[in-house]
Structure formats: structure tokens, C-alpha cells
Amino acid sequence: MESKFSLHDPTPESICGFMKTFPGADLSPWYFSRVLILHWLDLAFRKMGRRKFDDVCVVSGSENELELALFEYGKLELFSFVGGGFNLDDDWTHAGHEASTRKASFDFVLCNQVLEHLSNPRTAMRNLRHLAKPGGLIFISIPVLNRIHGDPDFYSSGYHPRLLEKIAAELGLEV
């Protein structure tokens, strides 16, 4: 297992430099935590030496997700939570669900700021794993602490990283 990034890895100088060179957007209006998450993802891509993915899936987001500016991709698919039939609280692995046919289809699965709106993070993470190809990457970003928003579908003001790591380990995912 590779070493994890910690809160101390990015320096203020590296964050400011990252903000100045971010492709495609001015990051100054964004919350610091959002900028830090983007910076961590950029550092992870640098560490992996990988910035190109063939098949990318955004679960409950749009083609305007800031993370998408950090890498190149071929095909992009959107799985919409609201009105799109892709509720992450549902089991996507059973034969009757639309996503069951998408097993192991994506090199990169992005799920940004969604888990706090779900009642079952284990099922959600199992669904994301269902979509990822072997060796594919799943990027989940959630607030550690947050105000209530998106009611009535708001269930957590944040999850501790240890809980998410525990769930990932239970599902056989490498963090």
C-alpha cells in the first residue's frame, strides 16, 4: 500500500502555486477545502505519473467538475442521482438495475460531494467499485464538516477518513 497524503504535505506556497496554474478556472472563489482537495488530486496524479484515462464516469455530477481539468480523458459518462435512476443508496449490482450492465467499465470514477446525501455509504462505495475497471481509480470527495444543504437528502455533516478507509478495506479497495 502506498503512503497516504497528509494534511501537512501541501505547503501554503505549493497551494498558491497550484491555484495560479490550475487549468481552466480561477480557484480564488472556491472554499479552501475544495482547493486543497484539488491540489491533493493533482499531487496524486503526479505521484502516479498518470494523467490520461480512456473511460471516465462522474456519479451525480456534471461535465463541469473541476477535477476533470486535471487530466485528459476519452469518453465521459454522467450517472445522475436526481431523476437519472442512479441512486447510490440502491444496489447497482443486481441484474435488474440499469448500472448492472456497466460493471468494470471505467478507468476513473469520480464521486464528488455526494456521500453526505446518502443514507448508506457502504452501498454507495460498493456501487462505485462496481463501475471501476480492475486497476481503475475511484475518487471520492466529501466534506469532513458541513452545514445542512440539499434537504431532504442530507444525512451526514461529514465522515471521518478512518470510516471511509474501513469501508474501502471491507470492499477490497486499496486506499
Tab-separated table of N, CA and C in Angstrom:
chain	number	residue	atom	x	y	z
A	1	MET	N	0.847	-1.175	0.000
A	1	MET	CA	0.000	0.000	0.000
A	1	MET	C	0.893	1.238	0.000
A	2	GLU	N	0.598	2.158	-0.896
A	2	GLU	CA	1.398	3.372	-0.972
A	2	GLU	C	1.105	4.286	0.201
A	3	SER	N	2.083	5.141	0.512
A	3	SER	CA	1.862	6.082	1.614
A	3	SER	C	0.764	7.064	1.239
A	4	LYS	N	0.042	7.494	2.248
A	4	LYS	CA	-1.069	8.417	2.041
A	4	LYS	C	-0.583	9.854	2.164
A	5	PHE	N	-1.331	10.732	1.548
A	5	PHE	CA	-1.060	12.146	1.736
A	5	PHE	C	-1.591	12.553	3.095
A	6	SER	N	-0.973	13.504	3.702
A	6	SER	CA	-1.483	14.016	4.969
A	6	SER	C	-1.810	15.491	4.790
A	7	LEU	N	-2.438	16.044	5.799
A	7	LEU	CA	-2.768	17.469	5.745
A	7	LEU	C	-1.529	18.339	5.668
A	8	HIS	N	-0.379	17.785	6.037
A	8	HIS	CA	0.839	18.586	6.096
A	8	HIS	C	1.643	18.561	4.806
A	9	ASP	N	1.265	17.707	3.853
A	9	ASP	CA	2.043	17.604	2.623
A	9	ASP	C	2.049	18.898	1.814
A	10	PRO	N	0.909	19.435	1.441
A	10	PRO	CA	0.949	20.675	0.661
A	10	PRO	C	1.349	21.856	1.551
A	11	THR	N	2.254	22.646	1.065
A	11	THR	CA	2.649	23.857	1.784
A	11	THR	C	1.792	25.018	1.285
A	12	PRO	N	1.710	26.097	2.048
A	12	PRO	CA	0.971	27.269	1.540
A	12	PRO	C	1.510	27.735	0.191
A	13	GLU	N	2.819	27.648	0.021
A	13	GLU	CA	3.414	28.065	-1.251
A	13	GLU	C	2.972	27.158	-2.396
A	14	SER	N	2.931	25.835	-2.110
A	14	SER	CA	2.536	24.928	-3.190
A	14	SER	C	1.060	25.095	-3.525
A	15	ILE	N	0.228	25.376	-2.531
A	15	ILE	CA	-1.198	25.597	-2.788
A	15	ILE	C	-1.401	26.863	-3.607
A	16	CYS	N	-0.707	27.931	-3.250
A	16	CYS	CA	-0.817	29.185	-4.018
A	16	CYS	C	-0.328	28.982	-5.445
A	17	GLY	N	0.774	28.277	-5.607
A	17	GLY	CA	1.282	27.988	-6.946
A	17	GLY	C	0.299	27.161	-7.754
A	18	PHE	N	-0.310	26.173	-7.112
A	18	PHE	CA	-1.304	25.339	-7.768
A	18	PHE	C	-2.491	26.191	-8.221
A	19	MET	N	-2.955	27.089	-7.362
A	19	MET	CA	-4.098	27.941	-7.696
A	19	MET	C	-3.801	28.822	-8.908
A	20	LYS	N	-2.566	29.296	-9.015
A	20	LYS	CA	-2.196	30.173	-10.128
A	20	LYS	C	-2.111	29.429	-11.453
A	21	THR	N	-1.817	28.136	-11.380
A	21	THR	CA	-1.617	27.373	-12.617
A	21	THR	C	-2.739	26.397	-12.907
A	22	PHE	N	-3.810	26.425	-12.122
A	22	PHE	CA	-4.904	25.469	-12.333
A	22	PHE	C	-5.476	25.650	-13.732
A	23	PRO	N	-5.601	24.548	-14.480
A	23	PRO	CA	-6.085	24.669	-15.863
A	23	PRO	C	-7.587	24.951	-15.932
A	24	GLY	N	-7.930	26.026	-16.589
A	24	GLY	CA	-9.321	26.257	-16.932
A	24	GLY	C	-10.193	27.016	-15.959
A	25	ALA	N	-9.707	27.411	-14.781
A	25	ALA	CA	-10.602	28.093	-13.839
A	25	ALA	C	-9.808	28.899	-12.821
A	26	ASP	N	-10.437	29.944	-12.344
A	26	ASP	CA	-9.909	30.720	-11.230
A	26	ASP	C	-10.409	30.067	-9.950
A	27	LEU	N	-9.498	29.611	-9.112
A	27	LEU	CA	-9.892	28.908	-7.895
A	27	LEU	C	-10.125	29.830	-6.705
A	28	SER	N	-9.852	31.123	-6.853
A	28	SER	CA	-9.962	32.029	-5.700
A	28	SER	C	-11.365	32.097	-5.091
A	29	PRO	N	-12.468	31.937	-5.842
A	29	PRO	CA	-13.775	31.998	-5.192
A	29	PRO	C	-14.148	30.721	-4.421
A	30	TRP	N	-13.395	29.647	-4.608
A	30	TRP	CA	-13.752	28.373	-4.005
A	30	TRP	C	-13.292	28.303	-2.551
A	31	TYR	N	-14.001	27.496	-1.775
A	31	TYR	CA	-13.601	27.246	-0.395
A	31	TYR	C	-12.213	26.629	-0.373
A	32	PHE	N	-11.460	26.938	0.680
A	32	PHE	CA	-10.106	26.421	0.801
A	32	PHE	C	-10.088	24.895	0.758
A	33	SER	N	-11.051	24.258	1.417
A	33	SER	CA	-11.069	22.790	1.440
A	33	SER	C	-11.208	22.212	0.034
A	34	ARG	N	-11.975	22.857	-0.809
A	34	ARG	CA	-12.149	22.392	-2.198
A	34	ARG	C	-10.848	22.533	-2.971
A	35	VAL	N	-10.160	23.648	-2.774
A	35	VAL	CA	-8.877	23.864	-3.433
A	35	VAL	C	-7.864	22.828	-2.947
A	36	LEU	N	-7.858	22.549	-1.659
A	36	LEU	CA	-6.936	21.575	-1.092
A	36	LEU	C	-7.189	20.180	-1.669
A	37	ILE	N	-8.440	19.803	-1.826
A	37	ILE	CA	-8.777	18.504	-2.415
A	37	ILE	C	-8.265	18.425	-3.854
A	38	LEU	N	-8.469	19.478	-4.613
A	38	LEU	CA	-7.967	19.505	-5.988
A	38	LEU	C	-6.445	19.390	-6.020
A	39	HIS	N	-5.791	20.092	-5.094
A	39	HIS	CA	-4.334	20.051	-5.023
A	39	HIS	C	-3.862	18.636	-4.680
A	40	TRP	N	-4.535	17.984	-3.733
A	40	TRP	CA	-4.177	16.609	-3.389
A	40	TRP	C	-4.338	15.677	-4.585
A	41	LEU	N	-5.421	15.843	-5.343
A	41	LEU	CA	-5.614	15.003	-6.521
A	41	LEU	C	-4.503	15.252	-7.540
A	42	ASP	N	-4.141	16.498	-7.726
A	42	ASP	CA	-3.041	16.833	-8.628
A	42	ASP	C	-1.746	16.168	-8.155
A	43	LEU	N	-1.477	16.219	-6.845
A	43	LEU	CA	-0.282	15.569	-6.299
A	43	LEU	C	-0.328	14.054	-6.508
A	44	ALA	N	-1.506	13.468	-6.333
A	44	ALA	CA	-1.650	12.027	-6.534
A	44	ALA	C	-1.370	11.654	-7.988
A	45	PHE	N	-1.888	12.426	-8.935
A	45	PHE	CA	-1.619	12.161	-10.349
A	45	PHE	C	-0.121	12.276	-10.633
A	46	ARG	N	0.523	13.277	-10.035
A	46	ARG	CA	1.975	13.430	-10.223
A	46	ARG	C	2.709	12.208	-9.692
A	47	LYS	N	2.315	11.769	-8.504
A	47	LYS	CA	2.964	10.622	-7.871
A	47	LYS	C	2.779	9.358	-8.707
A	48	MET	N	1.587	9.172	-9.280
A	48	MET	CA	1.303	8.001	-10.106
A	48	MET	C	1.898	8.121	-11.507
A	49	GLY	N	2.201	9.353	-11.914
A	49	GLY	CA	2.681	9.562	-13.272
A	49	GLY	C	1.601	9.285	-14.307
A	50	ARG	N	0.366	9.587	-13.929
A	50	ARG	CA	-0.759	9.282	-14.817
A	50	ARG	C	-1.705	10.468	-14.891
A	51	ARG	N	-2.022	10.880	-16.126
A	51	ARG	CA	-2.968	11.971	-16.341
A	51	ARG	C	-3.885	11.704	-17.527
A	52	LYS	N	-4.004	10.462	-17.936
A	52	LYS	CA	-4.877	10.135	-19.067
A	52	LYS	C	-5.686	8.894	-18.723
A	53	PHE	N	-6.991	8.997	-18.990
A	53	PHE	CA	-7.911	7.886	-18.760
A	53	PHE	C	-8.806	7.768	-19.981
A	54	ASP	N	-9.107	6.535	-20.373
A	54	ASP	CA	-9.954	6.330	-21.543
A	54	ASP	C	-11.424	6.573	-21.230
A	55	ASP	N	-11.933	5.872	-20.221
A	55	ASP	CA	-13.352	5.924	-19.890
A	55	ASP	C	-13.532	6.488	-18.486
A	56	VAL	N	-14.248	7.597	-18.387
A	56	VAL	CA	-14.442	8.293	-17.114
A	56	VAL	C	-15.935	8.385	-16.817
A	57	CYS	N	-16.271	8.185	-15.560
A	57	CYS	CA	-17.652	8.289	-15.113
A	57	CYS	C	-17.729	9.303	-13.976
A	58	VAL	N	-18.671	10.215	-14.067
A	58	VAL	CA	-18.959	11.147	-12.979
A	58	VAL	C	-20.313	10.738	-12.412
A	59	VAL	N	-20.309	10.367	-11.133
A	59	VAL	CA	-21.535	9.934	-10.479
A	59	VAL	C	-22.113	11.122	-9.721
A	60	SER	N	-23.297	11.526	-10.145
A	60	SER	CA	-24.023	12.654	-9.532
A	60	SER	C	-23.251	13.954	-9.616
A	61	GLY	N	-22.773	14.238	-10.771
A	61	GLY	CA	-22.077	15.493	-11.023
A	61	GLY	C	-22.322	15.916	-12.463
A	62	SER	N	-21.420	16.737	-12.974
A	62	SER	CA	-21.586	17.232	-14.338
A	62	SER	C	-20.247	17.248	-15.049
A	63	GLU	N	-20.288	17.613	-16.318
A	63	GLU	CA	-19.055	17.743	-17.096
A	63	GLU	C	-18.260	18.973	-16.670
A	64	ASN	N	-18.775	19.747	-15.713
A	64	ASN	CA	-18.084	20.936	-15.218
A	64	ASN	C	-17.325	20.701	-13.917
A	65	GLU	N	-17.197	19.447	-13.483
A	65	GLU	CA	-16.452	19.164	-12.252
A	65	GLU	C	-15.013	19.653	-12.417
A	66	LEU	N	-14.518	20.386	-11.435
A	66	LEU	CA	-13.166	20.947	-11.510
A	66	LEU	C	-12.095	19.866	-11.644
A	67	GLU	N	-12.316	18.697	-11.061
A	67	GLU	CA	-11.330	17.611	-11.133
A	67	GLU	C	-11.030	17.206	-12.566
A	68	LEU	N	-12.017	17.321	-13.439
A	68	LEU	CA	-11.836	16.903	-14.834
A	68	LEU	C	-10.799	17.743	-15.572
A	69	ALA	N	-10.506	18.925	-15.067
A	69	ALA	CA	-9.491	19.772	-15.697
A	69	ALA	C	-8.072	19.283	-15.410
A	70	LEU	N	-7.926	18.367	-14.462
A	70	LEU	CA	-6.598	17.912	-14.055
A	70	LEU	C	-6.053	16.762	-14.893
A	71	PHE	N	-6.864	16.206	-15.788
A	71	PHE	CA	-6.387	15.080	-16.584
A	71	PHE	C	-7.108	15.035	-17.924
A	72	GLU	N	-6.573	14.230	-18.814
A	72	GLU	CA	-7.177	14.022	-20.130
A	72	GLU	C	-8.027	12.760	-20.077
A	73	TYR	N	-9.081	12.749	-20.854
A	73	TYR	CA	-9.919	11.561	-20.909
A	73	TYR	C	-10.547	11.432	-22.286
A	74	GLY	N	-10.917	10.196	-22.592
A	74	GLY	CA	-11.579	9.921	-23.860
A	74	GLY	C	-13.072	10.118	-23.737
A	75	LYS	N	-13.753	9.123	-23.222
A	75	LYS	CA	-15.203	9.151	-23.112
A	75	LYS	C	-15.609	9.504	-21.686
A	76	LEU	N	-16.624	10.375	-21.564
A	76	LEU	CA	-17.147	10.793	-20.268
A	76	LEU	C	-18.623	10.435	-20.193
A	77	GLU	N	-19.020	9.742	-19.119
A	77	GLU	CA	-20.426	9.435	-18.892
A	77	GLU	C	-20.850	10.000	-17.549
A	78	LEU	N	-22.087	10.487	-17.503
A	78	LEU	CA	-22.651	11.051	-16.282
A	78	LEU	C	-23.741	10.120	-15.766
A	79	PHE	N	-23.643	9.747	-14.497
A	79	PHE	CA	-24.661	8.943	-13.833
A	79	PHE	C	-25.360	9.864	-12.846
A	80	SER	N	-26.558	10.279	-13.165
A	80	SER	CA	-27.264	11.271	-12.367
A	80	SER	C	-28.030	10.631	-11.213
A	81	PHE	N	-27.835	11.179	-10.037
A	81	PHE	CA	-28.550	10.755	-8.830
A	81	PHE	C	-29.993	11.242	-8.878
A	82	VAL	N	-30.171	12.499	-9.221
A	82	VAL	CA	-31.502	13.109	-9.217
A	82	VAL	C	-32.178	12.846	-10.561
A	83	GLY	N	-33.234	12.069	-10.533
A	83	GLY	CA	-34.020	11.811	-11.728
A	83	GLY	C	-33.357	10.948	-12.770
A	84	GLY	N	-32.150	10.459	-12.502
A	84	GLY	CA	-31.449	9.672	-13.502
A	84	GLY	C	-31.426	8.186	-13.227
A	85	GLY	N	-31.987	7.768	-12.102
A	85	GLY	CA	-32.044	6.350	-11.801
A	85	GLY	C	-30.783	5.788	-11.183
A	86	PHE	N	-29.812	6.629	-10.877
A	86	PHE	CA	-28.557	6.141	-10.336
A	86	PHE	C	-28.374	6.577	-8.879
A	87	ASN	N	-29.326	6.196	-8.044
A	87	ASN	CA	-29.257	6.489	-6.625
A	87	ASN	C	-28.217	5.565	-6.000
A	88	LEU	N	-27.165	6.116	-5.440
A	88	LEU	CA	-26.082	5.320	-4.875
A	88	LEU	C	-26.506	4.511	-3.652
A	89	ASP	N	-27.649	4.815	-3.066
A	89	ASP	CA	-28.161	4.020	-1.945
A	89	ASP	C	-28.780	2.702	-2.414
A	90	ASP	N	-29.100	2.592	-3.704
A	90	ASP	CA	-29.652	1.360	-4.265
A	90	ASP	C	-28.511	0.413	-4.627
A	91	ASP	N	-28.774	-0.881	-4.614
A	91	ASP	CA	-27.782	-1.875	-5.012
A	91	ASP	C	-27.724	-1.940	-6.536
A	92	TRP	N	-26.619	-1.491	-7.110
A	92	TRP	CA	-26.471	-1.476	-8.562
A	92	TRP	C	-26.007	-2.810	-9.119
A	93	THR	N	-25.622	-3.741	-8.270
A	93	THR	CA	-25.015	-4.979	-8.752
A	93	THR	C	-26.036	-6.035	-9.158
A	94	HIS	N	-27.298	-5.897	-8.743
A	94	HIS	CA	-28.287	-6.924	-9.107
A	94	HIS	C	-28.694	-6.772	-10.567
A	95	ALA	N	-29.105	-7.877	-11.147
A	95	ALA	CA	-29.345	-7.950	-12.590
A	95	ALA	C	-30.392	-6.973	-13.105
A	96	GLY	N	-31.331	-6.544	-12.283
A	96	GLY	CA	-32.378	-5.669	-12.773
A	96	GLY	C	-32.026	-4.195	-12.808
A	97	HIS	N	-30.906	-3.808	-12.244
A	97	HIS	CA	-30.562	-2.382	-12.205
A	97	HIS	C	-29.818	-1.969	-13.477
A	98	GLU	N	-30.127	-0.774	-13.946
A	98	GLU	CA	-29.510	-0.267	-15.183
A	98	GLU	C	-27.985	-0.291	-15.129
A	99	ALA	N	-27.400	0.003	-13.968
A	99	ALA	CA	-25.943	0.050	-13.849
A	99	ALA	C	-25.308	-1.332	-13.798
A	100	SER	N	-26.110	-2.388	-13.634
A	100	SER	CA	-25.528	-3.734	-13.554
A	100	SER	C	-24.762	-4.089	-14.830
A	101	THR	N	-25.183	-3.550	-15.957
A	101	THR	CA	-24.505	-3.829	-17.226
A	101	THR	C	-23.219	-3.021	-17.379
A	102	ARG	N	-22.951	-2.082	-16.480
A	102	ARG	CA	-21.773	-1.218	-16.574
A	102	ARG	C	-20.631	-1.694	-15.695
A	103	LYS	N	-20.699	-2.921	-15.208
A	103	LYS	CA	-19.662	-3.468	-14.340
A	103	LYS	C	-18.293	-3.348	-15.007
A	104	ALA	N	-17.336	-2.841	-14.233
A	104	ALA	CA	-15.939	-2.734	-14.665
A	104	ALA	C	-15.791	-2.008	-16.000
A	105	SER	N	-16.454	-0.871	-16.146
A	105	SER	CA	-16.444	-0.128	-17.413
A	105	SER	C	-15.532	1.091	-17.428
A	106	PHE	N	-15.071	1.569	-16.256
A	106	PHE	CA	-14.423	2.876	-16.211
A	106	PHE	C	-13.028	2.833	-15.587
A	107	ASP	N	-12.114	3.588	-16.221
A	107	ASP	CA	-10.751	3.745	-15.695
A	107	ASP	C	-10.726	4.687	-14.499
A	108	PHE	N	-11.654	5.654	-14.491
A	108	PHE	CA	-11.699	6.662	-13.434
A	108	PHE	C	-13.157	6.933	-13.104
A	109	VAL	N	-13.499	6.795	-11.826
A	109	VAL	CA	-14.854	7.058	-11.345
A	109	VAL	C	-14.767	8.213	-10.366
A	110	LEU	N	-15.487	9.287	-10.636
A	110	LEU	CA	-15.470	10.491	-9.809
A	110	LEU	C	-16.806	10.636	-9.094
A	111	CYS	N	-16.742	10.748	-7.783
A	111	CYS	CA	-17.940	10.957	-6.974
A	111	CYS	C	-17.618	12.087	-5.996
A	112	ASN	N	-18.042	13.279	-6.345
A	112	ASN	CA	-17.631	14.486	-5.639
A	112	ASN	C	-18.787	15.096	-4.848
A	113	GLN	N	-18.616	15.212	-3.539
A	113	GLN	CA	-19.580	15.884	-2.674
A	113	GLN	C	-20.974	15.250	-2.761
A	114	VAL	N	-21.019	13.909	-2.656
A	114	VAL	CA	-22.274	13.175	-2.785
A	114	VAL	C	-22.577	12.325	-1.545
A	115	LEU	N	-21.574	11.682	-0.967
A	115	LEU	CA	-21.835	10.720	0.101
A	115	LEU	C	-22.600	11.287	1.288
A	116	GLU	N	-22.464	12.554	1.572
A	116	GLU	CA	-23.207	13.128	2.699
A	116	GLU	C	-24.711	13.169	2.438
A	117	HIS	N	-25.097	12.959	1.190
A	117	HIS	CA	-26.511	12.961	0.816
A	117	HIS	C	-27.102	11.546	0.746
A	118	LEU	N	-26.344	10.568	1.195
A	118	LEU	CA	-26.768	9.174	1.110
A	118	LEU	C	-26.910	8.578	2.502
A	119	SER	N	-27.821	7.641	2.624
A	119	SER	CA	-28.029	7.010	3.929
A	119	SER	C	-27.143	5.793	4.138
A	120	ASN	N	-26.496	5.284	3.077
A	120	ASN	CA	-25.688	4.084	3.216
A	120	ASN	C	-24.370	4.221	2.450
A	121	PRO	N	-23.325	4.751	3.097
A	121	PRO	CA	-22.056	4.931	2.382
A	121	PRO	C	-21.417	3.618	1.930
A	122	ARG	N	-21.684	2.507	2.633
A	122	ARG	CA	-21.118	1.211	2.212
A	122	ARG	C	-21.696	0.788	0.850
A	123	THR	N	-23.004	0.903	0.718
A	123	THR	CA	-23.627	0.547	-0.563
A	123	THR	C	-23.113	1.478	-1.655
A	124	ALA	N	-22.996	2.754	-1.349
A	124	ALA	CA	-22.508	3.717	-2.337
A	124	ALA	C	-21.103	3.350	-2.813
A	125	MET	N	-20.217	3.055	-1.868
A	125	MET	CA	-18.844	2.720	-2.254
A	125	MET	C	-18.793	1.386	-3.005
A	126	ARG	N	-19.660	0.445	-2.666
A	126	ARG	CA	-19.733	-0.823	-3.397
A	126	ARG	C	-20.175	-0.557	-4.843
A	127	ASN	N	-21.119	0.369	-5.019
A	127	ASN	CA	-21.568	0.727	-6.369
A	127	ASN	C	-20.450	1.377	-7.176
A	128	LEU	N	-19.677	2.240	-6.552
A	128	LEU	CA	-18.565	2.880	-7.251
A	128	LEU	C	-17.522	1.838	-7.656
A	129	ARG	N	-17.251	0.886	-6.752
A	129	ARG	CA	-16.315	-0.196	-7.074
A	129	ARG	C	-16.856	-1.017	-8.245
A	130	HIS	N	-18.153	-1.222	-8.284
A	130	HIS	CA	-18.811	-1.971	-9.367
A	130	HIS	C	-18.494	-1.341	-10.726
A	131	LEU	N	-18.427	-0.014	-10.778
A	131	LEU	CA	-18.203	0.684	-12.038
A	131	LEU	C	-16.747	0.670	-12.501
A	132	ALA	N	-15.807	0.580	-11.552
A	132	ALA	CA	-14.386	0.721	-11.876
A	132	ALA	C	-13.804	-0.552	-12.483
A	133	LYS	N	-12.999	-0.358	-13.525
A	133	LYS	CA	-12.257	-1.463	-14.109
A	133	LYS	C	-11.222	-1.957	-13.099
A	134	PRO	N	-10.753	-3.200	-13.228
A	134	PRO	CA	-9.624	-3.628	-12.387
A	134	PRO	C	-8.444	-2.689	-12.607
A	135	GLY	N	-7.886	-2.180	-11.544
A	135	GLY	CA	-6.797	-1.210	-11.647
A	135	GLY	C	-7.266	0.215	-11.866
A	136	GLY	N	-8.579	0.405	-12.003
A	136	GLY	CA	-9.127	1.745	-12.184
A	136	GLY	C	-9.097	2.533	-10.880
A	137	LEU	N	-9.309	3.816	-11.002
A	137	LEU	CA	-9.281	4.693	-9.835
A	137	LEU	C	-10.686	5.183	-9.504
A	138	ILE	N	-10.962	5.263	-8.216
A	138	ILE	CA	-12.204	5.844	-7.715
A	138	ILE	C	-11.799	7.035	-6.862
A	139	PHE	N	-12.324	8.204	-7.189
A	139	PHE	CA	-12.027	9.397	-6.407
A	139	PHE	C	-13.312	9.859	-5.740
A	140	ILE	N	-13.295	9.835	-4.416
A	140	ILE	CA	-14.442	10.267	-3.626
A	140	ILE	C	-14.022	11.470	-2.817
A	141	SER	N	-14.770	12.525	-2.933
A	141	SER	CA	-14.513	13.736	-2.163
A	141	SER	C	-15.782	14.071	-1.393
A	142	ILE	N	-15.638	14.230	-0.084
A	142	ILE	CA	-16.782	14.600	0.746
A	142	ILE	C	-16.325	15.606	1.796
A	143	PRO	N	-17.248	16.389	2.308
A	143	PRO	CA	-16.874	17.314	3.365
A	143	PRO	C	-16.620	16.555	4.663
A	144	VAL	N	-15.637	17.000	5.416
A	144	VAL	CA	-15.394	16.436	6.740
A	144	VAL	C	-16.361	17.070	7.729
A	145	LEU	N	-16.679	18.315	7.489
A	145	LEU	CA	-17.634	19.033	8.324
A	145	LEU	C	-18.403	19.956	7.403
A	146	ASN	N	-19.729	19.955	7.525
A	146	ASN	CA	-20.510	20.714	6.570
A	146	ASN	C	-21.822	21.158	7.194
A	147	ARG	N	-22.381	22.186	6.641
A	147	ARG	CA	-23.698	22.647	7.060
A	147	ARG	C	-24.751	21.822	6.326
A	148	ILE	N	-25.959	21.800	6.844
A	148	ILE	CA	-27.041	21.087	6.179
A	148	ILE	C	-27.328	21.777	4.842
A	149	HIS	N	-27.393	20.990	3.798
A	149	HIS	CA	-27.720	21.502	2.461
A	149	HIS	C	-28.349	20.362	1.665
A	150	GLY	N	-29.076	20.702	0.647
A	150	GLY	CA	-29.680	19.705	-0.217
A	150	GLY	C	-30.759	18.872	0.462
A	151	ASP	N	-31.449	19.458	1.445
A	151	ASP	CA	-32.526	18.728	2.109
A	151	ASP	C	-33.623	18.389	1.110
A	152	PRO	N	-34.323	17.303	1.234
A	152	PRO	CA	-34.346	16.414	2.392
A	152	PRO	C	-33.272	15.331	2.342
A	153	ASP	N	-32.478	15.276	1.284
A	153	ASP	CA	-31.454	14.239	1.155
A	153	ASP	C	-30.111	14.711	1.701
A	154	PHE	N	-30.043	14.878	3.009
A	154	PHE	CA	-28.789	15.211	3.679
A	154	PHE	C	-28.740	14.386	4.943
A	155	TYR	N	-27.726	13.536	5.072
A	155	TYR	CA	-27.690	12.572	6.158
A	155	TYR	C	-26.462	12.680	7.046
A	156	SER	N	-25.429	13.356	6.611
A	156	SER	CA	-24.216	13.428	7.416
A	156	SER	C	-23.526	14.755	7.180
A	157	SER	N	-23.034	15.340	8.264
A	157	SER	CA	-22.259	16.571	8.102
A	157	SER	C	-20.801	16.261	7.818
A	158	GLY	N	-20.473	14.997	7.718
A	158	GLY	CA	-19.119	14.591	7.366
A	158	GLY	C	-18.786	13.209	7.879
A	159	TYR	N	-17.902	12.529	7.183
A	159	TYR	CA	-17.413	11.219	7.599
A	159	TYR	C	-15.936	11.343	7.905
A	160	HIS	N	-15.502	10.682	8.949
A	160	HIS	CA	-14.070	10.673	9.264
A	160	HIS	C	-13.355	9.786	8.243
A	161	PRO	N	-12.168	10.182	7.821
A	161	PRO	CA	-11.433	9.365	6.847
A	161	PRO	C	-11.221	7.916	7.305
A	162	ARG	N	-11.100	7.678	8.624
A	162	ARG	CA	-10.916	6.296	9.091
A	162	ARG	C	-12.126	5.426	8.747
A	163	LEU	N	-13.338	5.983	8.836
A	163	LEU	CA	-14.534	5.214	8.475
A	163	LEU	C	-14.495	4.857	6.993
A	164	LEU	N	-14.162	5.828	6.166
A	164	LEU	CA	-14.115	5.569	4.722
A	164	LEU	C	-13.019	4.568	4.378
A	165	GLU	N	-11.879	4.641	5.066
A	165	GLU	CA	-10.810	3.670	4.852
A	165	GLU	C	-11.261	2.274	5.279
A	166	LYS	N	-11.989	2.182	6.377
A	166	LYS	CA	-12.505	0.895	6.863
A	166	LYS	C	-13.468	0.292	5.836
A	167	ILE	N	-14.379	1.107	5.328
A	167	ILE	CA	-15.322	0.626	4.311
A	167	ILE	C	-14.562	0.189	3.061
A	168	ALA	N	-13.593	0.990	2.637
A	168	ALA	CA	-12.794	0.637	1.450
A	168	ALA	C	-12.095	-0.703	1.653
A	169	ALA	N	-11.513	-0.908	2.827
A	169	ALA	CA	-10.823	-2.182	3.121
A	169	ALA	C	-11.813	-3.350	3.079
A	170	GLU	N	-13.003	-3.149	3.645
A	170	GLU	CA	-14.046	-4.202	3.620
A	170	GLU	C	-14.409	-4.575	2.191
A	171	LEU	N	-14.336	-3.618	1.291
A	171	LEU	CA	-14.703	-3.843	-0.115
A	171	LEU	C	-13.517	-4.293	-0.969
A	172	GLY	N	-12.344	-4.422	-0.341
A	172	GLY	CA	-11.161	-4.852	-1.079
A	172	GLY	C	-10.523	-3.761	-1.906
A	173	LEU	N	-10.793	-2.504	-1.573
A	173	LEU	CA	-10.196	-1.381	-2.300
A	173	LEU	C	-8.880	-0.971	-1.650
A	174	GLU	N	-7.937	-0.567	-2.454
A	174	GLU	CA	-6.667	-0.049	-1.952
A	174	GLU	C	-6.788	1.458	-1.824
A	175	VAL	N	-6.424	1.984	-0.662
A	175	VAL	CA	-6.527	3.425	-0.433
A	175	VAL	C	-5.221	4.073	-0.827
